[in-house]
Coordinates of C-alpha atoms in Angstrom, one line a residue:
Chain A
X191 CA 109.9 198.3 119.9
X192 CA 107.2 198.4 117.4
X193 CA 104.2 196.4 118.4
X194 CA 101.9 194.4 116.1
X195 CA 100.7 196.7 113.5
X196 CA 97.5 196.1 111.3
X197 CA 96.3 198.3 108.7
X198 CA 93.5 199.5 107.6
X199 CA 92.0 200.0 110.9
X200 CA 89.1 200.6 109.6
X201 CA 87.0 199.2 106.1
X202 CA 83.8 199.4 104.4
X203 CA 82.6 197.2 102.0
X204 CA 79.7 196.0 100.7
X205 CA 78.5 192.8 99.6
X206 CA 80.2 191.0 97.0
X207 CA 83.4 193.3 97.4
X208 CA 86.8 191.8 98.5
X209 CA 88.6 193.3 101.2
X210 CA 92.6 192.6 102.0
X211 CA 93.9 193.2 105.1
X212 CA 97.3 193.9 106.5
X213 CA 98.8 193.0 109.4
X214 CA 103.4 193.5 110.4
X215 CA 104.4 190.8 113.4
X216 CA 106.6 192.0 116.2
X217 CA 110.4 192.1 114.9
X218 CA 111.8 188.6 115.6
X219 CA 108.5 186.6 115.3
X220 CA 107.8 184.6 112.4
X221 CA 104.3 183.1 113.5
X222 CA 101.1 185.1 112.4
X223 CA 97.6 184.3 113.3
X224 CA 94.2 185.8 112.4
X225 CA 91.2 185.8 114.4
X226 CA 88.5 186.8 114.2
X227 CA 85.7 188.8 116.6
X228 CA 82.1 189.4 115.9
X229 CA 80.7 192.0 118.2
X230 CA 80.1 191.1 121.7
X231 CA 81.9 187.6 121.1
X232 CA 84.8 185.6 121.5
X233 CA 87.7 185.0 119.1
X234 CA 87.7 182.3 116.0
X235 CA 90.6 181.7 115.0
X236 CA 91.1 181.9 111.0
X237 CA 94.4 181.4 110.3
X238 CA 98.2 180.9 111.2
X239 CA 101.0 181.1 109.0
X240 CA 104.8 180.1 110.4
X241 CA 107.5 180.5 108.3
X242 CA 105.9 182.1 104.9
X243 CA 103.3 178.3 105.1
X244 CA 100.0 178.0 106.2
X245 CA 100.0 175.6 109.2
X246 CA 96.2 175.2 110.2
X247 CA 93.0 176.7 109.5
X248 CA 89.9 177.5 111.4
X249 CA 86.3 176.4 110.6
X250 CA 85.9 178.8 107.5
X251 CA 84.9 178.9 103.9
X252 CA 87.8 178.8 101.1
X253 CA 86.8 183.0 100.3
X254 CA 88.8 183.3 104.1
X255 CA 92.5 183.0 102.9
X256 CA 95.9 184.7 103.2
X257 CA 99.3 184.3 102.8
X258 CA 102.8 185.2 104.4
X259 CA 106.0 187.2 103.0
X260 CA 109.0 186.9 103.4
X261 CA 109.3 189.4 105.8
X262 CA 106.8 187.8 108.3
X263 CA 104.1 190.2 107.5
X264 CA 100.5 188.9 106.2
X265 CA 97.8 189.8 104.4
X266 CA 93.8 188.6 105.1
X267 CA 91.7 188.2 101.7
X268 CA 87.8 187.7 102.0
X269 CA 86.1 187.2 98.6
X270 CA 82.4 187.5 98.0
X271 CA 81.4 189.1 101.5
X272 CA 78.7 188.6 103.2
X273 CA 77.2 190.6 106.1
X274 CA 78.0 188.2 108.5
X275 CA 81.8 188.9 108.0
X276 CA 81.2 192.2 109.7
X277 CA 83.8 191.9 112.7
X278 CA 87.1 192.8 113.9
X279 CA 89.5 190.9 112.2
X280 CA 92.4 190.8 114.8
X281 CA 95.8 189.6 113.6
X282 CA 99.0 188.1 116.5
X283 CA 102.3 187.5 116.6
X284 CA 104.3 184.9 118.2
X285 CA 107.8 183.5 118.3
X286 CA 108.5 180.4 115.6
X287 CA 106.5 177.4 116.7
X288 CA 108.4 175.2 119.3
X289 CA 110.2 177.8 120.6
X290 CA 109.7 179.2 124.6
X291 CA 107.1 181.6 124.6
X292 CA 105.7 180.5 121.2
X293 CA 102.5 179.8 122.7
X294 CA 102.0 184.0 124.2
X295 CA 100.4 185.7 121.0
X296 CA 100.8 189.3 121.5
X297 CA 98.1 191.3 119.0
X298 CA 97.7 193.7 117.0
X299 CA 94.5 196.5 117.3
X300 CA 92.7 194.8 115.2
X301 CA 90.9 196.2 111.4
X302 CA 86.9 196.6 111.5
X303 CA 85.8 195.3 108.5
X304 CA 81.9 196.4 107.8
X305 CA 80.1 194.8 105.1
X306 CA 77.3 196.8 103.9
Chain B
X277 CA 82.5 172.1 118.5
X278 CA 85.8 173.0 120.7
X279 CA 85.4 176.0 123.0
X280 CA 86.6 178.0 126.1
X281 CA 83.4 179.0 127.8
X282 CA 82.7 181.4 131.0
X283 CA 80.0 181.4 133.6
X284 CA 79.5 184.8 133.4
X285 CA 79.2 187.2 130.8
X286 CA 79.5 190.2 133.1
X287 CA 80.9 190.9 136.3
X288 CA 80.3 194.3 138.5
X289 CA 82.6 195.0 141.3
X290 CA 83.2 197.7 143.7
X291 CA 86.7 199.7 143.1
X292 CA 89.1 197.7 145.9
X293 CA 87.5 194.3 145.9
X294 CA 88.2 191.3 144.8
X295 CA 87.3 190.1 141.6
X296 CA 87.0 186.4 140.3
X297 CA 86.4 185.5 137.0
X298 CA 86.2 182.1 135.6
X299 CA 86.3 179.9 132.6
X300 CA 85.3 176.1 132.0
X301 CA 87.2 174.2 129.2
X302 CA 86.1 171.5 126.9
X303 CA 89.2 169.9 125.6
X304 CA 91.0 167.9 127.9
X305 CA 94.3 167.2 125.8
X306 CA 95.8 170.7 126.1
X307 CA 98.8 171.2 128.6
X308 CA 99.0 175.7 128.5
X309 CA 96.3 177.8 129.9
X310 CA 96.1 182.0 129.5
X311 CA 94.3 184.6 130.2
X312 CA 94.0 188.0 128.4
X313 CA 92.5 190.8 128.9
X314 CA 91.2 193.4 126.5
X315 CA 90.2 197.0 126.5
X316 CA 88.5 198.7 124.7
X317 CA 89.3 199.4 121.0
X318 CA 92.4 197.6 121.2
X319 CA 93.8 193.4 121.1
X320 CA 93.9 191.2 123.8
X321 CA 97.1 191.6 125.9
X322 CA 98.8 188.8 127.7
X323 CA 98.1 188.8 131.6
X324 CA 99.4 185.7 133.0
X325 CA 99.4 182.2 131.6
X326 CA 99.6 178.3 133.2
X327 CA 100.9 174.9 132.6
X328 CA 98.8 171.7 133.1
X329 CA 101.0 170.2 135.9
X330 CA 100.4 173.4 138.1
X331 CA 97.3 174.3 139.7
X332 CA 98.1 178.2 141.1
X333 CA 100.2 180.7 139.4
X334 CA 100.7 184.3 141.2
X335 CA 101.3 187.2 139.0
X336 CA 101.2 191.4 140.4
X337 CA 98.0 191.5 141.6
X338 CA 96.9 188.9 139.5
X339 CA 96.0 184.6 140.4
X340 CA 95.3 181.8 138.1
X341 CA 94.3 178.3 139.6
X342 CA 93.5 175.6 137.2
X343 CA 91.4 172.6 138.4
X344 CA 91.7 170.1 136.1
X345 CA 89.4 167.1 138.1
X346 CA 86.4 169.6 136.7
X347 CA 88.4 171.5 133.9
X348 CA 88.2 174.8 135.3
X349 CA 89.8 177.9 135.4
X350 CA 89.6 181.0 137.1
X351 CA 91.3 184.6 137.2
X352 CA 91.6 186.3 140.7
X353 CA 92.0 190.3 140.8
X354 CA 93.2 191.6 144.1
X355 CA 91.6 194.8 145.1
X356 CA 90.6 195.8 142.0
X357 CA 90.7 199.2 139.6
X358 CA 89.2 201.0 137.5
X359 CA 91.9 200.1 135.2
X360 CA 91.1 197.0 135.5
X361 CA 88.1 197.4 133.4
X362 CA 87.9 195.4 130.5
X363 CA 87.3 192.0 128.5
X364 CA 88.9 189.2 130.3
X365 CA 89.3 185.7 127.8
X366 CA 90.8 182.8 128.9
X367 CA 92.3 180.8 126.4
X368 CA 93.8 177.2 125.7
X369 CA 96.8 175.8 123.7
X370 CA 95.8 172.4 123.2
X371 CA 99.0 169.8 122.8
X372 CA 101.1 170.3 119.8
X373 CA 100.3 173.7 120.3
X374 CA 98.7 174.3 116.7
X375 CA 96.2 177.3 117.8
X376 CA 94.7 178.9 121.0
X377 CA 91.3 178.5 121.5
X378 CA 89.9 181.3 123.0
X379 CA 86.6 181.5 125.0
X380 CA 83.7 183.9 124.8
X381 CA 85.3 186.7 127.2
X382 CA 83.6 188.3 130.9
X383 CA 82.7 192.1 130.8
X384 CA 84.6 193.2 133.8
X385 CA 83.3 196.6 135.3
X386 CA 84.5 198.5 138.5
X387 CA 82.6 200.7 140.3
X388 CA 84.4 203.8 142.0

Protein backbone atom coordinates (compact mmCIF):
# COMPACT_ATOMS: atom_id res chain seq x y z
CA UNK A 1 0.00 0.00 0.00
CA UNK A 2 1.19 3.28 -1.14
CA UNK A 3 2.13 5.59 1.69
CA UNK A 4 1.55 9.40 1.82
CA UNK A 5 3.07 10.83 -1.11
CA UNK A 6 4.09 14.59 -1.48
CA UNK A 7 5.57 16.06 -4.39
CA UNK A 8 7.99 18.22 -5.19
CA UNK A 9 10.31 17.07 -2.65
CA UNK A 10 12.21 19.72 -3.13
CA UNK A 11 11.61 23.80 -4.32
CA UNK A 12 13.37 26.91 -4.77
CA UNK A 13 11.83 30.08 -4.89
CA UNK A 14 12.59 33.36 -4.28
CA UNK A 15 10.88 36.11 -2.79
CA UNK A 16 7.69 37.23 -4.02
CA UNK A 17 7.23 33.84 -6.14
CA UNK A 18 4.34 31.40 -5.35
CA UNK A 19 4.98 27.96 -4.80
CA UNK A 20 2.10 24.93 -4.84
CA UNK A 21 2.59 21.96 -3.32
CA UNK A 22 1.30 18.53 -3.65
CA UNK A 23 0.58 16.13 -1.38
CA UNK A 24 -1.87 12.13 -2.24
CA UNK A 25 -3.44 10.69 1.38
CA UNK A 26 -3.13 7.03 2.07
CA UNK A 27 -6.05 5.10 -0.10
CA UNK A 28 -9.12 5.20 2.22
CA UNK A 29 -8.44 8.39 4.21
CA UNK A 30 -10.13 11.44 3.44
CA UNK A 31 -8.62 13.80 6.17
CA UNK A 32 -5.42 15.87 5.06
CA UNK A 33 -3.36 18.04 7.17
CA UNK A 34 -0.35 20.42 6.49
CA UNK A 35 2.22 21.22 8.90
CA UNK A 36 4.68 22.91 8.83
CA UNK A 37 8.56 22.60 10.19
CA UNK A 38 11.25 25.24 10.37
CA UNK A 39 14.57 23.76 10.88
CA UNK A 40 15.47 22.45 14.10
CA UNK A 41 11.67 22.98 15.36
CA UNK A 42 8.54 21.55 16.06
CA UNK A 43 5.53 21.22 13.82
CA UNK A 44 2.66 24.17 13.20
CA UNK A 45 0.00 22.95 12.03
CA UNK A 46 -1.42 24.94 8.76
CA UNK A 47 -4.13 23.22 7.61
CA UNK A 48 -6.69 20.30 7.52
CA UNK A 49 -9.08 19.57 4.99
CA UNK A 50 -11.89 16.59 5.54
CA UNK A 51 -14.12 15.77 2.98
CA UNK A 52 -13.01 18.24 -0.04
CA UNK A 53 -13.81 21.42 3.16
CA UNK A 54 -11.46 23.27 5.12
CA UNK A 55 -12.14 22.34 8.79
CA UNK A 56 -9.59 24.62 10.86
CA UNK A 57 -6.72 26.61 10.32
CA UNK A 58 -3.46 27.27 12.07
CA UNK A 59 -2.12 30.79 13.20
CA UNK A 60 -1.21 31.91 9.51
CA UNK A 61 -1.55 34.66 7.06
CA UNK A 62 -4.40 34.40 4.22
CA UNK A 63 -1.15 33.85 1.40
CA UNK A 64 -1.03 30.06 3.47
CA UNK A 65 -4.14 28.37 1.72
CA UNK A 66 -5.14 25.17 -0.05
CA UNK A 67 -7.78 23.18 -1.14
CA UNK A 68 -8.92 19.43 -1.40
CA UNK A 69 -10.17 17.24 -4.60
CA UNK A 70 -12.26 15.02 -4.95
CA UNK A 71 -9.98 12.41 -4.85
CA UNK A 72 -8.63 13.35 -1.24
CA UNK A 73 -5.44 14.67 -2.53
CA UNK A 74 -4.39 18.46 -1.71
CA UNK A 75 -2.53 21.04 -2.82
CA UNK A 76 -0.48 23.91 -0.46
CA UNK A 77 -0.37 27.55 -2.08
CA UNK A 78 1.91 30.26 -0.45
CA UNK A 79 1.64 33.71 -2.22
CA UNK A 80 4.14 36.55 -1.84
CA UNK A 81 6.98 34.38 0.05
CA UNK A 82 8.95 35.54 2.41
CA UNK A 83 12.21 34.02 3.69
CA UNK A 84 10.77 33.01 6.79
CA UNK A 85 8.60 30.36 4.86
CA UNK A 86 11.74 28.43 4.25
CA UNK A 87 10.78 25.00 6.00
CA UNK A 88 9.63 21.60 5.40
CA UNK A 89 6.20 21.70 4.60
CA UNK A 90 4.90 18.20 5.75
CA UNK A 91 1.49 17.02 4.62
CA UNK A 92 -0.66 13.68 6.84
CA UNK A 93 -3.30 11.58 6.32
CA UNK A 94 -5.89 10.27 8.56
CA UNK A 95 -9.10 8.34 8.47
CA UNK A 96 -12.52 10.72 8.22
CA UNK A 97 -12.93 12.66 11.42
CA UNK A 98 -14.84 10.67 14.15
CA UNK A 99 -13.87 7.63 13.00
CA UNK A 100 -11.38 5.00 15.25
CA UNK A 101 -7.99 5.81 14.45
CA UNK A 102 -8.87 9.24 13.02
CA UNK A 103 -6.76 10.90 15.47
CA UNK A 104 -3.07 8.69 14.20
CA UNK A 105 -1.81 10.98 11.23
CA UNK A 106 0.44 8.99 9.29
CA UNK A 107 2.78 11.55 6.95
CA UNK A 108 4.14 11.98 4.12
CA UNK A 109 8.22 12.92 3.59
CA UNK A 110 7.66 16.15 3.55
CA UNK A 111 8.56 19.08 0.36
CA UNK A 112 11.53 21.63 1.32
CA UNK A 113 10.48 24.65 0.21
CA UNK A 114 13.52 27.42 0.12
CA UNK A 115 12.84 30.91 -0.40
CA UNK A 116 15.66 32.74 -1.66
CA UNK B 1 -0.03 30.39 22.70
CA UNK B 2 -0.95 26.44 22.91
CA UNK B 3 2.13 24.12 22.86
CA UNK B 4 3.57 20.62 23.60
CA UNK B 5 6.92 21.44 25.16
CA UNK B 6 10.03 19.01 26.20
CA UNK B 7 12.68 19.34 28.92
CA UNK B 8 15.17 18.44 26.80
CA UNK B 9 16.25 19.26 23.47
CA UNK B 10 18.85 16.47 23.28
CA UNK B 11 19.35 13.29 24.80
CA UNK B 12 22.69 11.01 24.57
CA UNK B 13 22.50 7.49 25.55
CA UNK B 14 24.76 4.54 25.53
CA UNK B 15 23.59 1.68 22.89
CA UNK B 16 21.53 -0.90 25.42
CA UNK B 17 20.33 1.63 28.00
CA UNK B 18 17.43 2.96 28.82
CA UNK B 19 16.17 6.02 27.43
CA UNK B 20 13.50 8.50 28.79
CA UNK B 21 12.23 11.23 27.08
CA UNK B 22 9.62 13.57 28.21
CA UNK B 23 7.14 16.23 27.35
CA UNK B 24 5.03 18.71 29.48
CA UNK B 25 1.57 19.91 28.04
CA UNK B 26 -0.19 23.08 28.30
CA UNK B 27 -3.72 22.37 27.43
CA UNK B 28 -5.62 20.60 29.89
CA UNK B 29 -8.99 19.80 27.76
CA UNK B 30 -7.43 17.20 25.45
CA UNK B 31 -8.29 13.38 26.13
CA UNK B 32 -5.44 11.52 23.25
CA UNK B 33 -1.78 11.67 23.82
CA UNK B 34 1.10 10.39 20.92
CA UNK B 35 4.32 10.15 20.40
CA UNK B 36 6.20 10.10 17.08
CA UNK B 37 9.25 9.74 16.15
CA UNK B 38 11.14 11.01 13.15
CA UNK B 39 14.29 10.22 11.28
CA UNK B 40 16.01 11.82 9.34
CA UNK B 41 14.84 13.12 5.95
CA UNK B 42 11.54 11.66 6.32
CA UNK B 43 7.80 12.42 8.44
CA UNK B 44 7.07 11.62 11.75
CA UNK B 45 5.84 7.99 12.22
CA UNK B 46 3.38 6.83 14.70
CA UNK B 47 5.02 4.99 17.80
CA UNK B 48 2.50 4.55 20.38
CA UNK B 49 -0.35 6.80 21.48
CA UNK B 50 -2.55 7.21 24.99
CA UNK B 51 -5.96 8.01 26.27
CA UNK B 52 -6.59 10.47 29.20
CA UNK B 53 -8.23 7.91 31.55
CA UNK B 54 -4.94 5.76 31.38
CA UNK B 55 -1.80 6.57 32.90
CA UNK B 56 0.81 3.63 31.32
CA UNK B 57 0.55 2.16 27.99
CA UNK B 58 3.25 -0.72 26.89
CA UNK B 59 4.16 -1.00 23.36
CA UNK B 60 7.51 -3.41 21.87
CA UNK B 61 10.07 -1.93 23.61
CA UNK B 62 8.43 1.09 23.95
CA UNK B 63 6.33 2.90 27.52
CA UNK B 64 4.19 5.87 27.71
CA UNK B 65 2.92 7.09 31.23
CA UNK B 66 0.82 10.14 31.32
CA UNK B 67 0.65 12.12 34.65
CA UNK B 68 -2.09 14.29 34.34
CA UNK B 69 -1.95 15.95 38.34
CA UNK B 70 1.31 17.79 36.63
CA UNK B 71 0.43 17.34 32.79
CA UNK B 72 3.23 15.35 31.86
CA UNK B 73 4.33 12.92 29.57
CA UNK B 74 7.06 10.74 29.03
CA UNK B 75 8.38 8.09 26.41
CA UNK B 76 10.48 5.11 27.85
CA UNK B 77 12.93 3.12 25.43
CA UNK B 78 14.06 -0.21 26.73
CA UNK B 79 17.65 -1.02 25.95
CA UNK B 80 18.02 1.22 23.31
CA UNK B 81 19.59 1.17 19.47
CA UNK B 82 21.08 2.75 17.18
CA UNK B 83 18.00 2.57 15.28
CA UNK B 84 16.51 4.29 17.66
CA UNK B 85 18.14 7.42 16.72
CA UNK B 86 15.98 10.07 15.88
CA UNK B 87 13.43 13.05 16.65
CA UNK B 88 11.05 12.01 19.19
CA UNK B 89 7.65 14.64 19.36
CA UNK B 90 4.97 14.09 21.54
CA UNK B 91 1.85 15.33 20.44
CA UNK B 92 -1.85 16.20 21.73
CA UNK B 93 -5.41 15.87 20.23
CA UNK B 94 -7.23 18.27 22.28
CA UNK B 95 -11.21 17.31 22.67
CA UNK B 96 -13.17 17.43 19.59
CA UNK B 97 -10.20 16.32 18.11
CA UNK B 98 -9.89 19.38 15.48
CA UNK B 99 -5.78 19.22 15.16
CA UNK B 100 -2.74 17.66 16.95
CA UNK B 101 -0.59 19.95 18.56
CA UNK B 102 2.76 18.87 18.33
CA UNK B 103 5.71 19.87 20.63
CA UNK B 104 9.21 21.01 19.85
CA UNK B 105 10.70 17.36 19.43
CA UNK B 106 14.16 15.71 21.66
CA UNK B 107 17.25 14.81 19.51
CA UNK B 108 17.70 11.28 20.53
CA UNK B 109 21.30 9.96 19.96
CA UNK B 110 22.82 6.46 20.83
CA UNK B 111 26.09 5.77 21.29
CA UNK B 112 27.58 2.31 20.17
Amino acid sequence: EAGVTQSPTHLIKTRGQQATLRCSPISGHTSVYWYQQALGLGLQFLLWYDEGEERNRGNFPPRFSGRQFPNYSSELNVNALELEDSALYLCASSLASGSAGANVLTFGAGSRLTVL
Amino acid sequence: GESVGLHLPTLSVQEGDNSIINCAYSNSASDYFIWYKQESGKGPQFIIDIRSNMDKRQGQRVTVLLNKTVKHLSLQIAATQPGDSAVYFCAEVPTGGFKTIFGAGTRLFVKA
